[in-house]
XYZ file of C-alpha atoms in Angstrom:
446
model
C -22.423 7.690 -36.197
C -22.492 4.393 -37.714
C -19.184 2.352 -37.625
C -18.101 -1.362 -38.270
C -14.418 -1.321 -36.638
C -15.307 0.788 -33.637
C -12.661 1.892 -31.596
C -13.070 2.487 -27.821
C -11.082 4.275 -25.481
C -12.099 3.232 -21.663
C -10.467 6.122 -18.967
C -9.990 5.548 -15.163
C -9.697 9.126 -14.013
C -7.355 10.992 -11.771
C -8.627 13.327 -9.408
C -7.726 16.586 -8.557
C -5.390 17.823 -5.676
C -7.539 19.929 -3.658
C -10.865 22.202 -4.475
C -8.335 25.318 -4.762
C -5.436 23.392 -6.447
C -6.877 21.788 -9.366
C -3.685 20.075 -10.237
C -4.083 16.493 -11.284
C -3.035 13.692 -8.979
C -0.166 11.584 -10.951
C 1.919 8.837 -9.609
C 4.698 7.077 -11.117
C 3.654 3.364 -10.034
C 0.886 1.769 -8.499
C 1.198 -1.282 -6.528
C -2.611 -2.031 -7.414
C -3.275 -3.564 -10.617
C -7.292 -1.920 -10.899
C -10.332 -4.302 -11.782
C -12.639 -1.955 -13.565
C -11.015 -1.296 -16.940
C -9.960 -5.397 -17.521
C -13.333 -5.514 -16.246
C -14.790 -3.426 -18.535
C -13.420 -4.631 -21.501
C -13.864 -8.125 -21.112
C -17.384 -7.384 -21.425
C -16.854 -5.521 -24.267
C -17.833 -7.037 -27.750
C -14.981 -8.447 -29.709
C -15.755 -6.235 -32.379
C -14.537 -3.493 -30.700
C -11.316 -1.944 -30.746
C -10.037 -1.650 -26.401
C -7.616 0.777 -24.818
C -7.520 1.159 -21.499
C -5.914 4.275 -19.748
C -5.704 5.151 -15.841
C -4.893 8.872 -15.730
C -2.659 8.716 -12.586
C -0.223 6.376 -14.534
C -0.795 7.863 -18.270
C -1.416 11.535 -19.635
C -4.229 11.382 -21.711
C -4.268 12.200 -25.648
C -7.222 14.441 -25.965
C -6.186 14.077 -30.102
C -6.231 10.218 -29.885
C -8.062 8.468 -33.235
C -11.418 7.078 -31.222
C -14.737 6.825 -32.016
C -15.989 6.483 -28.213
C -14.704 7.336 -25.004
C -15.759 5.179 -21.502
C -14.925 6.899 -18.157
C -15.692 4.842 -14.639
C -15.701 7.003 -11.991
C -16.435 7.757 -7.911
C -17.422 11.264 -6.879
C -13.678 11.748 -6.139
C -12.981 11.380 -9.874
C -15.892 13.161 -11.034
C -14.599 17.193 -11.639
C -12.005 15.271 -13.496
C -14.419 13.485 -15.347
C -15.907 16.003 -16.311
C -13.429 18.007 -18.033
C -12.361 14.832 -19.792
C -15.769 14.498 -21.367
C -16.094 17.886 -22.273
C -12.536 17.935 -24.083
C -13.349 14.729 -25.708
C -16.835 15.731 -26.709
C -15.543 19.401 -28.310
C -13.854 17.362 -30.545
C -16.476 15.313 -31.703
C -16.088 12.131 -29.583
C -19.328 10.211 -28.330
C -18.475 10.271 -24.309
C -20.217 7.795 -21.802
C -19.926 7.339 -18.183
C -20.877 4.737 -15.336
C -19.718 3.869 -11.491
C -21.058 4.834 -8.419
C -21.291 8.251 -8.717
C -23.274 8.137 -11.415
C -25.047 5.914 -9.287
C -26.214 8.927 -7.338
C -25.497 11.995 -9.985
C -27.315 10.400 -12.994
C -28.759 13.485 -14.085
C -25.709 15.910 -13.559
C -23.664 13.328 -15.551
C -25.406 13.491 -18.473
C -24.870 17.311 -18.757
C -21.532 16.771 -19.335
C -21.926 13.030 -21.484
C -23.393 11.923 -24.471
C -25.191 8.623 -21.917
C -24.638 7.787 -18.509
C -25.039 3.956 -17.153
C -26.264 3.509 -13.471
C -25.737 0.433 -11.864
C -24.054 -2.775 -12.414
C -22.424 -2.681 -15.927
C -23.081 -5.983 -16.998
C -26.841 -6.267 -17.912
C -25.956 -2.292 -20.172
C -22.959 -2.386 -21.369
C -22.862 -4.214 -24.928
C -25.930 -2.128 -25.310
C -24.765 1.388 -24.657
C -21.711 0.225 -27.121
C -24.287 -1.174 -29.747
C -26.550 2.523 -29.576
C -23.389 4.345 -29.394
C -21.577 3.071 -32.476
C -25.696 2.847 -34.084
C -25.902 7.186 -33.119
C -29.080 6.172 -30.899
C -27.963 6.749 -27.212
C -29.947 7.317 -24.967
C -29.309 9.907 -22.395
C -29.430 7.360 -19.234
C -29.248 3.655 -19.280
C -30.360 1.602 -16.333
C -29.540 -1.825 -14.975
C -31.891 -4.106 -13.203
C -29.317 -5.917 -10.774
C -27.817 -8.985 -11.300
C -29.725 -11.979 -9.595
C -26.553 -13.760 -9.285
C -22.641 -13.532 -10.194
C -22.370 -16.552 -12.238
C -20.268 -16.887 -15.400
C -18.397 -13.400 -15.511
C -15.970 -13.159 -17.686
C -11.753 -12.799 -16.557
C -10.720 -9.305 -16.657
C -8.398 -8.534 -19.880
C -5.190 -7.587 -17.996
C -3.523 -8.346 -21.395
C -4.486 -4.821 -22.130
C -2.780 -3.383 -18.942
C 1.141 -2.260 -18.953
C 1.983 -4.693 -15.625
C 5.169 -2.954 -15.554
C 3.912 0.049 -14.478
C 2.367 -1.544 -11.244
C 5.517 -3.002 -9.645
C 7.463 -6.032 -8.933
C 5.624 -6.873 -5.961
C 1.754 -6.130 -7.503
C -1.400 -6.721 -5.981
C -4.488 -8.044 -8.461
C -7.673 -6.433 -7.523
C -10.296 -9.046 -7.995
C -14.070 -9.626 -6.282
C -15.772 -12.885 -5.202
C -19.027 -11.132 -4.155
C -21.221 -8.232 -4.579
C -23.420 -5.955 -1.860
C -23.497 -7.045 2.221
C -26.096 -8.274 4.197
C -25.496 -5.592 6.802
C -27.420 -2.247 6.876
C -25.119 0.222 8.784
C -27.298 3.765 8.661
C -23.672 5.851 6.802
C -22.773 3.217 4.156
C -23.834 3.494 0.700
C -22.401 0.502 -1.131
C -24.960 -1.606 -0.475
C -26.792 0.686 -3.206
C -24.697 0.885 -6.172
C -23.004 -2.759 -5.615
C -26.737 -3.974 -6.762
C -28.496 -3.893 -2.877
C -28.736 -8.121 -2.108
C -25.942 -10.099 -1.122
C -24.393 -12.451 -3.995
C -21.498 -14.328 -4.553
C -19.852 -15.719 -7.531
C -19.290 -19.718 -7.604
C -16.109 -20.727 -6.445
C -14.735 -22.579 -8.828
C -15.239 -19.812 -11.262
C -13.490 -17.307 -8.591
C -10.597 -19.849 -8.018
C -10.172 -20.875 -11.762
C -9.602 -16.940 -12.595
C -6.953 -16.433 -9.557
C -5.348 -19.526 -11.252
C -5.195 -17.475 -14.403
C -3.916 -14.507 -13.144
C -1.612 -15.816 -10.529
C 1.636 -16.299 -13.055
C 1.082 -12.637 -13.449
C 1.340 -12.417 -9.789
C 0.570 -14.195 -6.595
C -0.627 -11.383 -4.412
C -4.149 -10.339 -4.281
C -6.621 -8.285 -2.940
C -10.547 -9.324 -2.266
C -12.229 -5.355 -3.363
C -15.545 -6.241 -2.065
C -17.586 -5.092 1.111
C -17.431 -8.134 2.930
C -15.458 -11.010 1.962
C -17.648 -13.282 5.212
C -20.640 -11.991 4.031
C -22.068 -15.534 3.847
C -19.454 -17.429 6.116
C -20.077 -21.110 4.367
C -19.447 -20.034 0.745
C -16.427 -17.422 2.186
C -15.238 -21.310 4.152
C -15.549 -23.007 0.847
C -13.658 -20.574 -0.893
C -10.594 -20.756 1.035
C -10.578 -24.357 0.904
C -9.847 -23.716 -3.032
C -7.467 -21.079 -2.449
C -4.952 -23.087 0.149
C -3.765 -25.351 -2.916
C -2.704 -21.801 -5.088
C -0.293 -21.135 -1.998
C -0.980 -17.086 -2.746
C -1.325 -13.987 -0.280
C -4.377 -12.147 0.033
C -6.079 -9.655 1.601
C -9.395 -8.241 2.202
C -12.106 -6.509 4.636
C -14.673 -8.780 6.589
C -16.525 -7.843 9.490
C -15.699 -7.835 13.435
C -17.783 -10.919 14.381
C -15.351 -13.205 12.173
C -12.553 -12.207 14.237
C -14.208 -14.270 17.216
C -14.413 -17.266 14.743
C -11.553 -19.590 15.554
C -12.714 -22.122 12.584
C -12.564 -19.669 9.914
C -9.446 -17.282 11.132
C -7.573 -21.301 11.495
C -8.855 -21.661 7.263
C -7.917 -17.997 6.288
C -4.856 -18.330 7.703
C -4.053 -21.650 6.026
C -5.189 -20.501 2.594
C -2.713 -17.275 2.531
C -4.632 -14.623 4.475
C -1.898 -11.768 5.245
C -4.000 -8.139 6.272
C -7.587 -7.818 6.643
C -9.476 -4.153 7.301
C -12.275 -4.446 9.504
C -14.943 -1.519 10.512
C -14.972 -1.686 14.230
C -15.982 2.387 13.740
C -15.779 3.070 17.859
C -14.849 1.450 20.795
C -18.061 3.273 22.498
C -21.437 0.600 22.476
C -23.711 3.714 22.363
C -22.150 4.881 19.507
C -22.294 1.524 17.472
C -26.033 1.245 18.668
C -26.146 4.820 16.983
C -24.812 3.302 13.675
C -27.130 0.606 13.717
C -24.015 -1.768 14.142
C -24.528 -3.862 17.548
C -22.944 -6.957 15.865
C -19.599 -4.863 16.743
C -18.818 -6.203 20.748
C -16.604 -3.562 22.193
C -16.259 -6.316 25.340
C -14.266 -8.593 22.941
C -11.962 -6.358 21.287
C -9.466 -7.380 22.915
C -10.047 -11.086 22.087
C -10.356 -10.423 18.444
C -6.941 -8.820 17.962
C -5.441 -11.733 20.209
C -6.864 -13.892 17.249
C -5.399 -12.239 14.949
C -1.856 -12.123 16.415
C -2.006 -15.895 17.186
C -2.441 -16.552 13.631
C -0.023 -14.013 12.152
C -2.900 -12.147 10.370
C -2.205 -8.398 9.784
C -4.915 -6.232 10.401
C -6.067 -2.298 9.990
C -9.365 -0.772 11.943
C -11.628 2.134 10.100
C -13.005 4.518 12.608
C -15.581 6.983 12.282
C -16.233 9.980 14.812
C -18.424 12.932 14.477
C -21.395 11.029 16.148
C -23.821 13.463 18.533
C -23.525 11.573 21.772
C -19.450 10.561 21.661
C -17.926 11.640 24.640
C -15.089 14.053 24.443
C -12.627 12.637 25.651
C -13.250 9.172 22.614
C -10.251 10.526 20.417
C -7.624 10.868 23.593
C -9.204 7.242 24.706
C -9.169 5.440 21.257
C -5.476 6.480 20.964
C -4.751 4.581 24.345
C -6.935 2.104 23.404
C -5.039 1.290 20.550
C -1.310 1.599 21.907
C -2.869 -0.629 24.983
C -3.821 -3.329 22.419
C -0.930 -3.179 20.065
C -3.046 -2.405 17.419
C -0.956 -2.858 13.796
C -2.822 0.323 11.352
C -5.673 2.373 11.741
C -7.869 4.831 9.472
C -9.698 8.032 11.294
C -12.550 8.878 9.492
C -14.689 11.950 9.969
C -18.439 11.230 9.634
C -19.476 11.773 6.121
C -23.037 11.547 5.358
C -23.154 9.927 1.844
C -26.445 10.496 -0.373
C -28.347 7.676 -0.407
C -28.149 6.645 3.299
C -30.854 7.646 5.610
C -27.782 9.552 7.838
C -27.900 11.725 4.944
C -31.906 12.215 4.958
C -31.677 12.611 8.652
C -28.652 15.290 8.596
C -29.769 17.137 5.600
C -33.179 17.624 6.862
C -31.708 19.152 10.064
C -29.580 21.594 8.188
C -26.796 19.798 9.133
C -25.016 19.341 5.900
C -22.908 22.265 5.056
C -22.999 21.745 1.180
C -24.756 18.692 0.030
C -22.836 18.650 -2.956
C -19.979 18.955 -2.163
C -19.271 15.849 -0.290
C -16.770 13.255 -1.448
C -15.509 15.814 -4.961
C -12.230 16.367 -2.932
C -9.837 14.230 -1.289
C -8.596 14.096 2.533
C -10.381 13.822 5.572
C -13.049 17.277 5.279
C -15.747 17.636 7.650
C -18.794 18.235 5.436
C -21.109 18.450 8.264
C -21.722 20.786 11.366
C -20.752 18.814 14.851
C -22.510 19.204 17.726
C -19.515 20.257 20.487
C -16.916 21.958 17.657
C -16.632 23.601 14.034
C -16.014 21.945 11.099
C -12.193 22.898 11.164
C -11.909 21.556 14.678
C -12.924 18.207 13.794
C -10.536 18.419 10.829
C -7.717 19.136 13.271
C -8.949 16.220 15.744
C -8.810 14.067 13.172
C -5.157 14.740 11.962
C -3.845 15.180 15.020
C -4.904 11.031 15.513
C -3.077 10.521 12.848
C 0.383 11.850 13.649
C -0.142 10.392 17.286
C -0.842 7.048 16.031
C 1.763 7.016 12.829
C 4.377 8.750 15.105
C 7.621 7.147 15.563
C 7.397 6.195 19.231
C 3.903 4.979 18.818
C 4.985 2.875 15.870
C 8.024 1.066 17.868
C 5.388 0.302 21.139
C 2.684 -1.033 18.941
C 4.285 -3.317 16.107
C 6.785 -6.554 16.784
C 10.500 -7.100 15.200
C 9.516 -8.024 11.463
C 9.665 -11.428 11.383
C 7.024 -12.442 8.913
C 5.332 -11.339 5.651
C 2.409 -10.059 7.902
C 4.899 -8.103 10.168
C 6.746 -6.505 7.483
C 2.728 -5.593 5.717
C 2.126 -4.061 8.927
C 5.667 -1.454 8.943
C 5.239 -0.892 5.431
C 1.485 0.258 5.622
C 2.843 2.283 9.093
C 5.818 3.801 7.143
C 2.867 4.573 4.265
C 0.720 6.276 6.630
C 3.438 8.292 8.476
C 4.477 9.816 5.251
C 0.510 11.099 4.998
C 0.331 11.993 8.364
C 3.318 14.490 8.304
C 3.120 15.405 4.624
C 2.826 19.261 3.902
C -0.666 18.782 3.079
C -1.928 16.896 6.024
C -5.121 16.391 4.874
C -4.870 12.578 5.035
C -5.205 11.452 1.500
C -4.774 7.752 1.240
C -4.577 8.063 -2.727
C -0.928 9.726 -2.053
C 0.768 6.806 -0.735
C-alpha cells in the first residue's frame, strides 16, 4: 500500500457487557467529551484524512472507504478490539493499535493487528502512519518516553459531534503525566511513561482558554494532579482568571494543605477523588502507602467541607491481614464522617506491579488473563478468609448500604451549591448501579 490522500479512521472501542453476554455496551450520551481521539489526531499529519468514532456513541461501518484503521484501547476494550480489527482486516484494511493494554499485551495484539504501538504515542505515531500508508509496518513499534510535556499540540475536538456529549459537558484534558508515588497494585506509573512530568502552564492554561467557549467544565484525567505541589500552585493561579469548574484526583496529604485547598478552591475546584484505599494503618503499610494518615481523616474531610469542595474516596479490600469486621467498620466510618461518594474496589492484581509477581507466584491468581477483559467489580484472585464469590457479594453489598436512600439523606447536606448538587447527582448515579439488575458495579453504565 502506497497512498498520497490517506484516509484514517481512529476507533475508541466499546466493551462488552459481561464474559457470557457479549452484547456491546452503547449509550445514548456521554457527559465526557474523551481526550484520546482529539488527541490522536492532532498529532496526526495534515496529510491525512481524520475520523474519529467512539463505539458507545456511534455503530461502526465495517464497509466505510479507509485506507487505515487506529483503535486506542484498555484491557476492558480489548475483546472488542479485537473483533474490530479482525472485521476491518478481512476486508483488506491495514489495522493498528496502541494504549495501555497494549502496554502490557504487545505480543497478543499483534495477532490480531497489522502493528501495535506501546507507550506514549507521541515519539511513534507520524511514523506508524508514514510505514503504514509506505506498506512497511512493522509488527511492534516502541516509544522511548517523553523527557518532558512541552509543546503538545490542542486536541482536534472540531472533529467530535459535541452534541452528542450534553449540555452540561465535561472536557477531558491532562496537565501531567506518571506520579511520583510507588503504591505496590498501581500500574499507571508504567504505561503513563514511569517519571513524573508536567506540561508548562501557560501551554495547559492557553488550551483550556481554547476549549472553554466549547464548555467551561473540565476534568484533570491524570494520576495526580499535586504530584509536584509548586507547579500544581502555579497552575491554579492561571486558572482563577478563566472562572471554570474542574475536577480531578490528587492524593490524601493535600487535603491537610490549607494553602493549596484555599487556591483550588479559588480557581474553580468542585469534586476531587482521592485514594485513601483503607482506614486500617497496617493495611496502607501493606500497600506501601504510609503517606495516607488514618489519624487525620477526619481533618481532611473537615477541609474539604469548609471550602465547599466535593469529594469521592476509592477503597480497596482483599488485603491478607484486614480484619473482618473492615467492611461493617468502613461503612460506619463513612456515615460517621459524612462522607459525600465512595468507590469499593476489590483487590485486583494488575500485570506489571510487583502485587502481581508476588500473587501469581503464590498461585494466587485465578486466571492471569483474565483480569480487567470484563467489567464490574470480579474478584480475580483467591482471598485468604472467603471465596472469590464472597468477596464479590461483600463488595456489592457496600454498595447498596452506602448508595441506599437513608444513608444518602444522613450523609449529604440540602443542595445548596454546585458542589452539593455534584455530590446528589454522583449519589443518584451510583444508586442506580448499586440496585441495577446486574449489580456488578459497572461505573461505565452510569
Amino acid at each position: 500500500m502506497s497512498l498520497s490522500h490517506p484516509k484514517l479512521l481512529i476507533i475508541q472501542p466499546s466493551h462488552y457487557r459481561s464474559k457470557t453476554d457479549r452484547t456491546i455496551f452503547k449509550t445514548r450520551r456521554r457527559q465526557m467529551v474523551p481526550l484520546a481521539l482529539p488527541y490522536l489526531a492532532a498529532l496526526t499529519p495534515r496529510e491525512w484524512s481524520v475520523t474519529l468514532l467512539d463505539e458507545q456513541l456511534e455503530d461502526i461501518n465495517f464497509d466505510a472507504p479507509v485506507d487505515v484503521v487506529a483503535l486506542t484501547a484498555w484491557t476492558l476494550h480489548s475483546p472488542r478490539a479485537y473483533d474490530i480489527a479482525t472485521e476491518f482486516r478481512r476486508r483488506g484494511v491495514t489495522v493498528i493499535m496502541g494504549g495501555p493494554h497494549v502496554f502490557f499485551y504487545a505480543d497478543e495484539a499483534a495477532e490480531y493487528c497489522d502493528a501495535v504501538g506501546v507507550g506514549e504515542a507521541e515519539p511513534i505515531w507520524t511514523t506508524m502512519l508514514e510505514d503504514a500508508a509506505a506498506g512497511r509496518l512493522k509488527k511492534i513499534y516502541r516509544a522511548t518516553p517523553l523527557k518532558e510535556l512541552d509543546n503538545l499540540p490542542p486536541p482536534r475536538y472540531d472533529l467530535l459531534d459535541l452534541k452528542k456529549f450534553g449540555p452540561f459537558r465535561t472536557f477531558a484534558v491532562q496537565s501531567s503525566r506518571g506520579c511520583p508515588f510507588v503504591c505496590d497494585f498501581c500500574s499507571e506509573r508504567f504505561y503513563l511513561g514511569g517519571r513524573y512530568r508536567w506540561r508548562p502552564v501557560n501551554q495547559m492554561v492557553d488550551e483550556i482558554r481554547r476549549i472553554k467557549n466549547k464548555g467551561s467544565h473540565f476534568f484533570f484525567g491524570e494520576s495526580n494532579f499535586g504530584g509536584k505541589k509548586s507547579r500544581a500552585m502555579e497552575l491554579m493561579e492561571g486558572l482563577v482568571p478563566l472562572k471554570i469548574r474542574w475536577s480531578t484526583l490528587w492524593s490524601s496529604n493535600l487535603c491537610l494543605d490549607t494553602d493549596f485547598l484555599d487556591l483550588a478552591q479559588k480557581s474553580g475546584v468542585m469534586h476531587v477523588n482521592i485514594g485513601i484505599e483503607s482506614i486500617d494503618a497496617e493495611t496502607l503499610a501493606d500497600m506501601k502507602k504510609g503517606w495516607n494518615k488514618t489519624t487525620r481523616y477526619g481533618e481532611m474531610f473537615e477541609n474539604m467541607r469548609r471550602r465547599d469542595i466535593s469529594y469521592s474516596l476509592n477503597f480497596i479490600f482483599g488485603y491478607d491481614d484486614e480484619d473482618p469486621d473492615v467492611y461493617d467498620n468502613t461503612l460506619r466510618f463513612l456515615e460517621e464522617h459524612k462522607v459525600p461518594a465512595a468507590y469499593f474496589n476489590i483487590l485486583t492484581p494488575t500485570k506489571g506491579t510487583a502485587l502481581f509477581d508476588k500473587m501469581l507466584k503464590a498461585g494466587r491468581i485465578i486466571d492471569p488473563e483474565d483480569i480487567d477483559r470484563w467489567p464490574g467489580q470480579v474478584c480475580h484472585i483467591w482471598p485468604r478468609d472467603c471465596t472469590p464469590g464472597q468477596m464479590e457479594q461483600r463488595i456489592q453489598r457496600m454498595y447498596k448500604s452506602f448508595y441506599g436512600m437513608r444513608s444518602i439523606f444522613h450523609r449529604l447536606p440540602f443542595p445548596k451549591s454546585r458542589s452539593d448538587m455534584a455530590s446528589w447527582i454522583l449519589n443518584m448515579s451510583e444508586r442506580r448501579m448499586a440496585f441495577s439488575s446486574t449489580g456488578n458495579n459497572d461505573f461505565d453504565i452510569y
